[in-house]
mmCIF file of C-alpha atoms and ligand atoms in Angstrom:
data_model
loop_
_atom_site.group_PDB
_atom_site.id
_atom_site.type_symbol
_atom_site.label_atom_id
_atom_site.label_comp_id
_atom_site.label_asym_id
_atom_site.label_seq_id
_atom_site.Cartn_x
_atom_site.Cartn_y
_atom_site.Cartn_z
ATOM 1 C CA MET X 1 115.712 150.414 120.854
ATOM 2 C CA ASN X 2 114.170 153.511 119.946
ATOM 3 C CA LEU X 3 110.822 153.708 118.252
ATOM 4 C CA LEU X 4 109.431 156.656 116.120
ATOM 5 C CA VAL X 5 105.712 156.635 116.173
ATOM 6 C CA THR X 6 103.759 159.463 114.225
ATOM 7 C CA GLY X 7 100.090 160.240 114.721
ATOM 8 C CA ALA X 8 100.485 158.616 118.334
ATOM 9 C CA ALA X 9 97.952 161.691 119.500
ATOM 10 C CA GLY X 10 95.108 160.131 117.595
ATOM 11 C CA PHE X 11 92.859 157.550 118.436
ATOM 12 C CA ILE X 12 94.912 154.294 116.934
ATOM 13 C CA GLY X 13 98.541 155.470 117.382
ATOM 14 C CA SER X 14 97.817 156.456 121.207
ATOM 15 C CA ALA X 15 96.324 152.807 122.082
ATOM 16 C CA TYR X 16 99.552 151.449 120.502
ATOM 17 C CA VAL X 17 101.566 153.553 122.482
ATOM 18 C CA ARG X 18 99.658 152.613 125.609
ATOM 19 C CA ARG X 19 100.261 149.163 125.020
ATOM 20 C CA LEU X 20 104.114 149.565 124.626
ATOM 21 C CA LEU X 21 104.268 151.632 127.452
ATOM 22 C CA ALA X 22 102.684 149.217 129.823
ATOM 23 C CA SER X 23 105.253 146.931 129.201
ATOM 24 C CA ASP X 24 107.772 146.170 131.994
ATOM 25 C CA GLU X 25 110.180 143.991 129.948
ATOM 26 C CA PRO X 26 113.549 145.020 130.213
ATOM 27 C CA ASP X 27 113.998 145.582 126.526
ATOM 28 C CA ALA X 28 110.789 147.187 125.950
ATOM 29 C CA PRO X 29 111.433 150.508 123.365
ATOM 30 C CA ARG X 30 111.755 154.075 124.226
ATOM 31 C CA ILE X 31 109.154 155.641 122.144
ATOM 32 C CA THR X 32 109.424 159.150 120.650
ATOM 33 C CA VAL X 33 106.003 160.517 119.096
ATOM 34 C CA LEU X 34 105.910 162.877 116.512
ATOM 35 C CA ASP X 35 102.269 164.532 115.814
ATOM 36 C CA LYS X 36 101.592 167.621 114.255
ATOM 37 C CA LEU X 37 98.394 167.932 116.666
ATOM 38 C CA THR X 38 95.664 168.906 113.931
ATOM 39 C CA TYR X 39 91.965 168.591 115.061
ATOM 40 C CA ALA X 40 92.392 164.900 115.617
ATOM 41 C CA GLY X 41 95.017 164.892 117.918
ATOM 42 C CA THR X 42 95.355 165.690 121.389
ATOM 43 C CA LEU X 43 97.911 165.397 124.203
ATOM 44 C CA ASP X 44 95.178 164.061 126.550
ATOM 45 C CA ASN X 45 95.866 160.409 125.112
ATOM 46 C CA LEU X 46 99.207 160.370 125.828
ATOM 47 C CA GLN X 47 101.267 159.705 129.170
ATOM 48 C CA LEU X 48 103.430 162.293 128.787
ATOM 49 C CA ASP X 49 104.901 162.090 131.893
ATOM 50 C CA HIS X 50 106.299 158.501 131.298
ATOM 51 C CA PRO X 51 110.100 158.066 131.647
ATOM 52 C CA ARG X 52 110.434 156.039 127.968
ATOM 53 C CA LEU X 53 108.336 158.520 125.803
ATOM 54 C CA GLU X 54 109.416 162.073 124.326
ATOM 55 C CA PHE X 55 106.559 164.132 122.599
ATOM 56 C CA VAL X 56 107.713 165.737 119.735
ATOM 57 C CA GLN X 57 105.175 168.304 118.195
ATOM 58 C CA GLY X 58 105.644 169.029 114.086
ATOM 59 C CA ASP X 59 104.741 168.024 110.798
ATOM 60 C CA ILE X 60 105.549 164.683 108.997
ATOM 61 C CA ARG X 61 106.544 166.720 106.339
ATOM 62 C CA ASP X 62 109.206 168.833 107.879
ATOM 63 C CA ALA X 63 111.977 166.884 106.406
ATOM 64 C CA GLU X 64 114.805 168.455 108.408
ATOM 65 C CA LEU X 65 112.823 167.437 111.823
ATOM 66 C CA VAL X 66 112.343 164.065 110.120
ATOM 67 C CA ASP X 67 115.772 163.546 109.666
ATOM 68 C CA LYS X 68 116.666 164.707 112.939
ATOM 69 C CA LEU X 69 114.394 161.945 114.518
ATOM 70 C CA MET X 70 115.250 159.518 111.955
ATOM 71 C CA ALA X 71 118.739 159.376 112.951
ATOM 72 C CA ASP X 72 117.946 158.559 116.699
ATOM 73 C CA ALA X 73 114.994 155.753 115.609
ATOM 74 C CA ASP X 74 116.159 152.250 115.025
ATOM 75 C CA GLN X 75 112.236 151.546 113.875
ATOM 76 C CA VAL X 76 109.450 153.363 112.883
ATOM 77 C CA VAL X 77 105.277 152.846 112.921
ATOM 78 C CA HIS X 78 103.516 155.248 111.133
ATOM 79 C CA PHE X 79 99.861 156.052 111.708
ATOM 80 C CA ALA X 80 99.867 159.853 111.251
ATOM 81 C CA ALA X 81 97.171 160.744 108.502
ATOM 82 C CA GLU X 82 94.429 162.757 107.704
ATOM 83 C CA SER X 83 91.647 159.778 108.305
ATOM 84 C CA HIS X 84 88.294 161.094 107.824
ATOM 85 C CA VAL X 85 86.606 160.038 104.535
ATOM 86 C CA ASP X 86 83.597 162.920 104.960
ATOM 87 C CA ARG X 87 86.568 165.598 105.280
ATOM 88 C CA SER X 88 88.186 164.348 102.321
ATOM 89 C CA ILE X 89 84.966 164.668 100.271
ATOM 90 C CA SER X 90 84.611 168.753 101.169
ATOM 91 C CA GLY X 91 88.670 168.993 100.525
ATOM 92 C CA ALA X 92 91.419 166.878 99.818
ATOM 93 C CA ASP X 93 94.596 168.712 99.912
ATOM 94 C CA ASP X 94 95.803 167.889 103.444
ATOM 95 C CA PHE X 95 94.769 164.282 102.586
ATOM 96 C CA VAL X 96 97.514 164.639 99.674
ATOM 97 C CA LEU X 97 99.835 166.759 101.729
ATOM 98 C CA THR X 98 99.749 164.429 104.868
ATOM 99 C CA ASN X 99 99.077 161.337 103.642
ATOM 100 C CA VAL X 100 100.853 161.141 100.245
ATOM 101 C CA VAL X 101 103.999 163.807 100.645
ATOM 102 C CA GLY X 102 104.235 163.221 104.318
ATOM 103 C CA THR X 103 104.771 159.670 103.967
ATOM 104 C CA GLN X 104 106.880 160.123 101.320
ATOM 105 C CA THR X 105 109.064 162.324 103.347
ATOM 106 C CA LEU X 106 109.162 159.843 106.213
ATOM 107 C CA LEU X 107 110.218 157.279 103.836
ATOM 108 C CA GLU X 108 112.809 159.230 102.604
ATOM 109 C CA GLY X 109 114.077 159.874 106.184
ATOM 110 C CA ALA X 110 114.348 156.562 106.993
ATOM 111 C CA LEU X 111 116.363 155.453 103.903
ATOM 112 C CA ARG X 112 118.724 158.098 104.832
ATOM 113 C CA GLN X 113 119.358 157.727 108.197
ATOM 114 C CA GLY X 114 119.357 153.925 107.941
ATOM 115 C CA VAL X 115 116.035 153.010 109.928
ATOM 116 C CA GLU X 116 116.013 148.943 110.354
ATOM 117 C CA THR X 117 112.225 148.663 109.667
ATOM 118 C CA PHE X 118 108.842 151.045 108.573
ATOM 119 C CA VAL X 119 105.558 149.636 109.544
ATOM 120 C CA HIS X 120 103.281 151.522 107.299
ATOM 121 C CA ILE X 121 99.795 151.950 108.977
ATOM 122 C CA SER X 122 97.100 151.449 105.654
ATOM 123 C CA THR X 123 93.389 150.824 105.731
ATOM 124 C CA ASP X 124 91.025 148.314 104.050
ATOM 125 C CA GLU X 125 89.595 151.057 102.184
ATOM 126 C CA VAL X 126 92.034 150.585 99.407
ATOM 127 C CA TYR X 127 90.777 147.746 97.956
ATOM 128 C CA GLY X 128 87.566 149.451 97.145
ATOM 129 C CA SER X 129 84.191 148.105 97.911
ATOM 130 C CA ILE X 130 83.099 144.157 97.783
ATOM 131 C CA GLU X 131 80.049 142.405 97.633
ATOM 132 C CA GLN X 132 80.641 138.947 98.243
ATOM 133 C CA GLY X 133 83.734 137.135 99.676
ATOM 134 C CA SER X 134 87.146 138.799 101.115
ATOM 135 C CA TRP X 135 89.925 140.658 99.711
ATOM 136 C CA PRO X 136 93.458 139.060 100.146
ATOM 137 C CA GLU X 137 96.576 141.190 100.226
ATOM 138 C CA THR X 138 97.035 140.341 96.597
ATOM 139 C CA HIS X 139 94.062 142.104 95.303
ATOM 140 C CA PRO X 140 94.707 144.774 93.295
ATOM 141 C CA LEU X 141 94.133 148.629 94.946
ATOM 142 C CA SER X 142 90.554 150.563 93.788
ATOM 143 C CA PRO X 143 90.331 153.010 95.815
ATOM 144 C CA ASN X 144 87.158 155.351 95.609
ATOM 145 C CA SER X 145 87.164 158.367 97.793
ATOM 146 C CA PRO X 146 89.996 160.756 98.092
ATOM 147 C CA TYR X 147 91.060 159.761 101.339
ATOM 148 C CA SER X 148 91.268 155.865 100.399
ATOM 149 C CA ALA X 149 93.004 156.907 97.144
ATOM 150 C CA SER X 150 95.590 159.047 99.297
ATOM 151 C CA LYS X 151 96.080 156.183 101.334
ATOM 152 C CA ALA X 152 96.786 153.772 98.389
ATOM 153 C CA SER X 153 99.179 155.953 97.115
ATOM 154 C CA SER X 154 100.849 156.277 100.291
ATOM 155 C CA ASP X 155 100.593 152.216 100.778
ATOM 156 C CA LEU X 156 102.190 152.017 97.128
ATOM 157 C CA LEU X 157 105.116 154.107 97.984
ATOM 158 C CA ALA X 158 105.946 152.718 100.877
ATOM 159 C CA LEU X 159 106.132 149.008 98.805
ATOM 160 C CA ALA X 160 108.062 150.940 96.016
ATOM 161 C CA TYR X 161 110.800 151.895 98.714
ATOM 162 C CA HIS X 162 111.202 148.401 99.608
ATOM 163 C CA ARG X 163 111.608 147.077 95.926
ATOM 164 C CA THR X 164 113.712 150.052 95.096
ATOM 165 C CA HIS X 165 115.480 150.811 97.835
ATOM 166 C CA GLY X 166 115.698 147.684 99.844
ATOM 167 C CA LEU X 167 114.080 149.431 103.204
ATOM 168 C CA ASP X 168 112.593 147.138 105.378
ATOM 169 C CA VAL X 169 108.790 148.127 104.484
ATOM 170 C CA ARG X 170 105.730 146.202 106.404
ATOM 171 C CA VAL X 171 102.152 147.410 105.535
ATOM 172 C CA THR X 172 99.008 146.712 107.424
ATOM 173 C CA ARG X 173 95.615 147.237 105.796
ATOM 174 C CA CYS X 174 92.738 146.846 108.700
ATOM 175 C CA SER X 175 89.316 147.238 108.655
ATOM 176 C CA ASN X 176 87.147 149.560 110.628
ATOM 177 C CA ASN X 177 88.373 150.432 114.378
ATOM 178 C CA TYR X 178 86.271 150.915 117.351
ATOM 179 C CA GLY X 179 87.346 151.620 120.991
ATOM 180 C CA PRO X 180 88.024 154.470 123.647
ATOM 181 C CA HIS X 181 89.569 157.608 122.613
ATOM 182 C CA GLN X 182 88.397 157.801 118.963
ATOM 183 C CA PHE X 183 87.412 161.517 117.867
ATOM 184 C CA PRO X 184 84.052 161.959 117.940
ATOM 185 C CA GLU X 185 83.312 162.401 114.248
ATOM 186 C CA LYS X 186 83.439 158.696 113.374
ATOM 187 C CA VAL X 187 80.339 156.965 113.493
ATOM 188 C CA ILE X 188 80.434 154.768 116.606
ATOM 189 C CA PRO X 189 81.890 157.787 119.180
ATOM 190 C CA LEU X 190 79.564 160.117 117.311
ATOM 191 C CA PHE X 191 76.512 158.260 117.564
ATOM 192 C CA VAL X 192 77.149 157.442 121.346
ATOM 193 C CA THR X 193 78.017 161.122 122.433
ATOM 194 C CA ASN X 194 74.939 162.254 120.406
ATOM 195 C CA LEU X 195 72.704 159.774 122.131
ATOM 196 C CA LEU X 196 74.376 160.804 125.591
ATOM 197 C CA GLU X 197 73.641 164.713 124.850
ATOM 198 C CA GLY X 198 70.165 163.815 123.892
ATOM 199 C CA LYS X 199 70.745 164.314 120.493
ATOM 200 C CA LYS X 200 70.146 162.774 116.982
ATOM 201 C CA VAL X 201 72.134 160.351 114.997
ATOM 202 C CA PRO X 202 72.632 160.832 111.336
ATOM 203 C CA LEU X 203 72.399 157.828 109.485
ATOM 204 C CA TYR X 204 73.568 157.881 105.745
ATOM 205 C CA GLY X 205 71.054 156.516 102.931
ATOM 206 C CA GLU X 206 69.175 153.336 104.115
ATOM 207 C CA GLY X 207 72.181 152.293 106.586
ATOM 208 C CA LEU X 208 72.856 149.385 104.231
ATOM 209 C CA ASN X 209 76.725 149.824 103.995
ATOM 210 C CA VAL X 210 78.536 147.099 105.788
ATOM 211 C CA ARG X 211 81.728 147.309 107.663
ATOM 212 C CA ASP X 212 84.085 144.567 109.003
ATOM 213 C CA TRP X 213 84.605 145.833 113.150
ATOM 214 C CA LEU X 214 87.768 145.894 114.909
ATOM 215 C CA HIS X 215 88.765 146.538 118.494
ATOM 216 C CA VAL X 216 91.505 149.171 118.564
ATOM 217 C CA GLU X 217 93.651 146.954 120.756
ATOM 218 C CA ASP X 218 92.972 143.539 118.596
ATOM 219 C CA HIS X 219 94.620 145.955 115.686
ATOM 220 C CA CYS X 220 97.263 147.118 117.814
ATOM 221 C CA GLN X 221 98.096 143.404 118.844
ATOM 222 C CA GLY X 222 98.101 143.103 114.982
ATOM 223 C CA VAL X 223 100.510 146.158 114.074
ATOM 224 C CA GLU X 224 102.774 144.996 116.908
ATOM 225 C CA LEU X 225 102.836 141.283 115.252
ATOM 226 C CA VAL X 226 103.700 142.834 112.060
ATOM 227 C CA ARG X 227 106.651 145.009 113.526
ATOM 228 C CA THR X 228 108.217 142.063 115.511
ATOM 229 C CA GLU X 229 107.352 139.031 113.060
ATOM 230 C CA GLY X 230 106.589 140.418 109.518
ATOM 231 C CA ARG X 231 108.533 140.156 106.875
ATOM 232 C CA PRO X 232 110.106 142.784 104.909
ATOM 233 C CA GLY X 233 108.084 143.996 102.001
ATOM 234 C CA GLU X 234 104.887 142.101 103.173
ATOM 235 C CA VAL X 235 101.036 143.391 103.433
ATOM 236 C CA TYR X 236 98.846 142.160 106.205
ATOM 237 C CA ASN X 237 95.734 142.468 106.345
ATOM 238 C CA ILE X 238 94.227 142.504 110.096
ATOM 239 C CA GLY X 239 90.193 142.221 110.742
ATOM 240 C CA GLY X 240 88.093 141.900 113.682
ATOM 241 C CA GLY X 241 85.460 139.426 112.648
ATOM 242 C CA THR X 242 82.398 141.513 113.125
ATOM 243 C CA GLU X 243 80.580 142.212 109.948
ATOM 244 C CA LEU X 244 77.389 145.032 110.506
ATOM 245 C CA SER X 245 75.459 147.175 108.283
ATOM 246 C CA ASN X 246 75.602 150.632 109.554
ATOM 247 C CA LYS X 247 71.607 150.021 110.428
ATOM 248 C CA GLU X 248 72.543 146.883 112.475
ATOM 249 C CA LEU X 249 75.143 148.961 114.239
ATOM 250 C CA THR X 250 72.816 151.523 114.954
ATOM 251 C CA GLY X 251 70.404 149.411 116.600
ATOM 252 C CA LEU X 252 73.059 148.202 119.024
ATOM 253 C CA LEU X 253 74.358 151.490 119.528
ATOM 254 C CA LEU X 254 70.545 152.929 120.445
ATOM 255 C CA GLU X 255 70.235 150.180 122.884
ATOM 256 C CA ALA X 256 73.053 150.354 124.447
ATOM 257 C CA CYS X 257 72.485 154.206 124.974
ATOM 258 C CA GLY X 258 68.509 153.563 126.076
ATOM 259 C CA ALA X 259 67.073 155.320 122.943
ATOM 260 C CA ASP X 260 65.245 154.513 120.294
ATOM 261 C CA TRP X 261 64.561 154.688 116.457
ATOM 262 C CA ASP X 262 62.964 158.323 117.030
ATOM 263 C CA SER X 263 66.631 159.422 117.811
ATOM 264 C CA VAL X 264 67.735 158.407 114.529
ATOM 265 C CA GLU X 265 67.658 161.103 111.329
ATOM 266 C CA TYR X 266 68.226 159.474 107.928
ATOM 267 C CA VAL X 267 70.323 161.711 105.905
ATOM 268 C CA THR X 268 71.482 162.031 102.366
ATOM 269 C CA ASP X 269 73.877 159.423 101.561
ATOM 270 C CA ARG X 270 77.700 160.047 101.636
ATOM 271 C CA LYS X 271 78.945 160.736 97.910
ATOM 272 C CA GLY X 272 80.624 157.532 96.577
ATOM 273 C CA HIS X 273 79.516 155.675 99.453
ATOM 274 C CA ASP X 274 81.581 152.301 99.554
ATOM 275 C CA LEU X 275 79.161 149.496 100.064
ATOM 276 C CA ARG X 276 81.041 146.880 101.828
ATOM 277 C CA TYR X 277 84.699 146.259 103.174
ATOM 278 C CA SER X 278 85.559 142.704 104.025
ATOM 279 C CA VAL X 279 89.435 141.563 104.171
ATOM 280 C CA ASP X 280 90.657 137.963 104.482
ATOM 281 C CA TRP X 281 92.944 138.061 107.491
ATOM 282 C CA SER X 282 94.387 134.319 106.917
ATOM 283 C CA LYS X 283 97.450 135.379 106.381
ATOM 284 C CA ALA X 284 98.197 137.097 109.763
ATOM 285 C CA ARG X 285 96.503 134.456 111.415
ATOM 286 C CA THR X 286 98.609 131.570 109.907
ATOM 287 C CA GLU X 287 102.007 133.629 109.546
ATOM 288 C CA LEU X 288 102.055 135.761 112.761
ATOM 289 C CA GLY X 289 99.280 133.826 114.950
ATOM 290 C CA TYR X 290 97.160 136.825 114.606
ATOM 291 C CA ARG X 291 93.602 136.621 116.109
ATOM 292 C CA PRO X 292 90.949 139.318 117.340
ATOM 293 C CA ARG X 293 90.365 138.877 121.083
ATOM 294 C CA HIS X 294 87.962 141.461 121.872
ATOM 295 C CA ASP X 295 84.244 139.755 121.919
ATOM 296 C CA PHE X 296 82.301 142.695 119.580
ATOM 297 C CA ALA X 297 79.371 142.919 122.180
ATOM 298 C CA ALA X 298 81.701 143.171 125.287
ATOM 299 C CA GLY X 299 83.910 145.774 123.662
ATOM 300 C CA LEU X 300 81.198 147.742 122.331
ATOM 301 C CA ALA X 301 79.621 147.760 125.709
ATOM 302 C CA ASP X 302 82.985 149.145 127.108
ATOM 303 C CA THR X 303 83.221 151.697 124.562
ATOM 304 C CA VAL X 304 79.977 153.148 125.528
ATOM 305 C CA ALA X 305 80.880 153.122 128.860
ATOM 306 C CA TRP X 306 83.962 154.619 128.587
ATOM 307 C CA TYR X 307 82.584 157.612 126.537
ATOM 308 C CA ARG X 308 79.693 157.876 129.287
ATOM 309 C CA ASP X 309 82.748 158.025 132.199
ATOM 310 C CA ASN X 310 84.908 160.492 129.948
ATOM 311 C CA ARG X 311 82.580 163.396 129.072
ATOM 312 C CA ALA X 312 85.814 165.445 130.168
ATOM 313 C CA TRP X 313 87.744 163.765 127.205
ATOM 314 C CA TRP X 314 85.289 164.383 124.504
ATOM 315 C CA GLU X 315 83.237 167.524 125.029
ATOM 316 C CA PRO X 316 86.126 169.741 124.658
ATOM 317 C CA LEU X 317 86.795 168.059 121.286
ATOM 318 C CA LYS X 318 83.477 168.008 120.062
ATOM 319 C CA ARG X 319 82.964 172.136 120.908
ATOM 320 C CA ARG X 320 86.080 172.901 118.979
ATOM 321 C CA ALA X 321 85.147 170.727 115.985
ATOM 322 C CA GLN X 322 82.030 172.642 115.894
ATOM 323 C CA GLY X 323 83.970 175.895 116.247
ATOM 324 C CA LEU X 324 81.927 176.545 119.492
ATOM 325 C CA SER X 325 85.459 177.183 121.455
HETATM 326 N N1 LIG T 1 90.328 154.756 112.459
HETATM 327 C C1 LIG T 1 90.262 153.317 111.621
HETATM 328 O O1 LIG T 1 88.965 152.997 111.737
HETATM 329 C C2 LIG T 1 90.974 153.266 110.478
HETATM 330 C C3 LIG T 1 90.853 152.232 110.108
HETATM 331 C C4 LIG T 1 91.500 151.939 108.877
HETATM 332 C C5 LIG T 1 92.961 152.132 108.784
HETATM 333 N N2 LIG T 1 93.325 153.543 109.463
HETATM 334 C C6 LIG T 1 94.632 154.166 109.523
HETATM 335 O O2 LIG T 1 95.234 154.338 111.073
HETATM 336 C C7 LIG T 1 95.703 155.234 111.087
HETATM 337 C C8 LIG T 1 95.506 156.107 112.143
HETATM 338 O O3 LIG T 1 94.263 156.463 111.813
HETATM 339 P P1 LIG T 1 93.202 157.068 113.413
HETATM 340 O O4 LIG T 1 91.989 156.627 113.437
HETATM 341 O O5 LIG T 1 93.732 157.007 115.013
HETATM 342 O O6 LIG T 1 93.223 158.726 113.089
HETATM 343 P P2 LIG T 1 92.954 159.952 113.931
HETATM 344 O O7 LIG T 1 92.792 161.043 112.849
HETATM 345 O O8 LIG T 1 92.724 159.408 115.248
HETATM 346 O O9 LIG T 1 94.838 160.559 114.005
HETATM 347 C C9 LIG T 1 95.545 160.837 113.486
HETATM 348 C C10 LIG T 1 97.080 161.489 113.873
HETATM 349 O O10 LIG T 1 97.890 161.876 113.246
HETATM 350 C C11 LIG T 1 98.067 163.363 113.496
HETATM 351 N N3 LIG T 1 98.669 164.054 112.003
HETATM 352 C C12 LIG T 1 97.792 164.338 110.981
HETATM 353 N N4 LIG T 1 98.534 165.019 110.118
HETATM 354 C C13 LIG T 1 99.761 165.005 110.647
HETATM 355 C C14 LIG T 1 101.097 165.505 109.919
HETATM 356 N N5 LIG T 1 100.969 166.165 108.845
HETATM 357 N N6 LIG T 1 102.277 165.546 110.848
HETATM 358 C C15 LIG T 1 102.195 164.952 111.939
HETATM 359 N N7 LIG T 1 101.086 164.444 112.299
HETATM 360 C C16 LIG T 1 99.878 164.450 111.943
HETATM 361 C C17 LIG T 1 97.158 163.969 114.399
HETATM 362 O O11 LIG T 1 97.319 165.152 114.833
HETATM 363 C C18 LIG T 1 96.458 162.862 115.015
HETATM 364 O O12 LIG T 1 97.070 162.845 116.242
HETATM 365 C C19 LIG T 1 95.951 156.341 109.854
HETATM 366 O O13 LIG T 1 96.863 156.168 109.123
HETATM 367 C C20 LIG T 1 94.478 155.470 109.152
HETATM 368 O O14 LIG T 1 94.464 156.239 107.917
HETATM 369 C C21 LIG T 1 92.344 154.207 110.701
#
């Protein structure tokens, strides 16, 4: 079986590919990764010498390349995206081009080339913000940031290709991922690497925004269950079960890095900052047997240890992002 995985030089896609390459089952898929290697992608995330892995550098908007890769693919798992909310606030062009137009290009290629199954990775942010309770998959989408609006557009396009053309599309909407190999601009790796460098950490507003935290390996387990056991045209929420305010998370990160609140700099809140996200993932649990396996405290400690032990991975990325090299 040939699997095309987009965006797997990034954080979650690379964890998913590592998971599949670790399998020694005789029917383990051959994997082609299509990734543009934007600022967020790095080949250091991939085992390029693995015999079941092929890497192709390219843009998901390149219809000719996409057609060629789809012709060899039985299934697709689509992670590629512009993924950072703050960047979408300072400029949304790439978000629309990659997340919306890129996804449509992939769906069109999958349809033309008769791909069996297309798993689209969406986000809990498409639902908007919720003060109490949790969203089921049937909740109307109400995205607030240019990032989440572009993801909602691609999510709806994916479902439209199922309803209109009968393409076997499955959509996942997950909560905030954490774990190793996450680009050091998202809150956990940014705070950990800043603290390891003896710098301050920027906490938005009063730190009251609440997120559900999901270990990246639990997310990948959920994606794999959706690919292998999910139903065409269905949406599956994937959550982690650990809800924390940003202030609570900051306290845990300070403790893990041996720092105190003097290392925190309160900064002006993000524009339109959603207060709380919370997905109801009972459908994935009852239908697919999904449940997160990582205990948050242990997962966070392992993540901090990974950044402490892998400065050679993140220091060049951080320098590049700051325009220093
Ligand atoms: N990180 C999270 O907590 C989170 C939560 C919910 C949903 N998601 C979704 O999961 C997916 C993966 O997120 P991530 O955190 O791994 O993102 P990431 O930013 O770490 O990686 C994105 C990857 O996509 C590639 N890419 C970007 N534009 C491309 C293009 N035009 N053509 C080909 N490749 C391109 C980049 O080079 C990079 O390797 C995204 O769709 C994101 O919206 C992420």
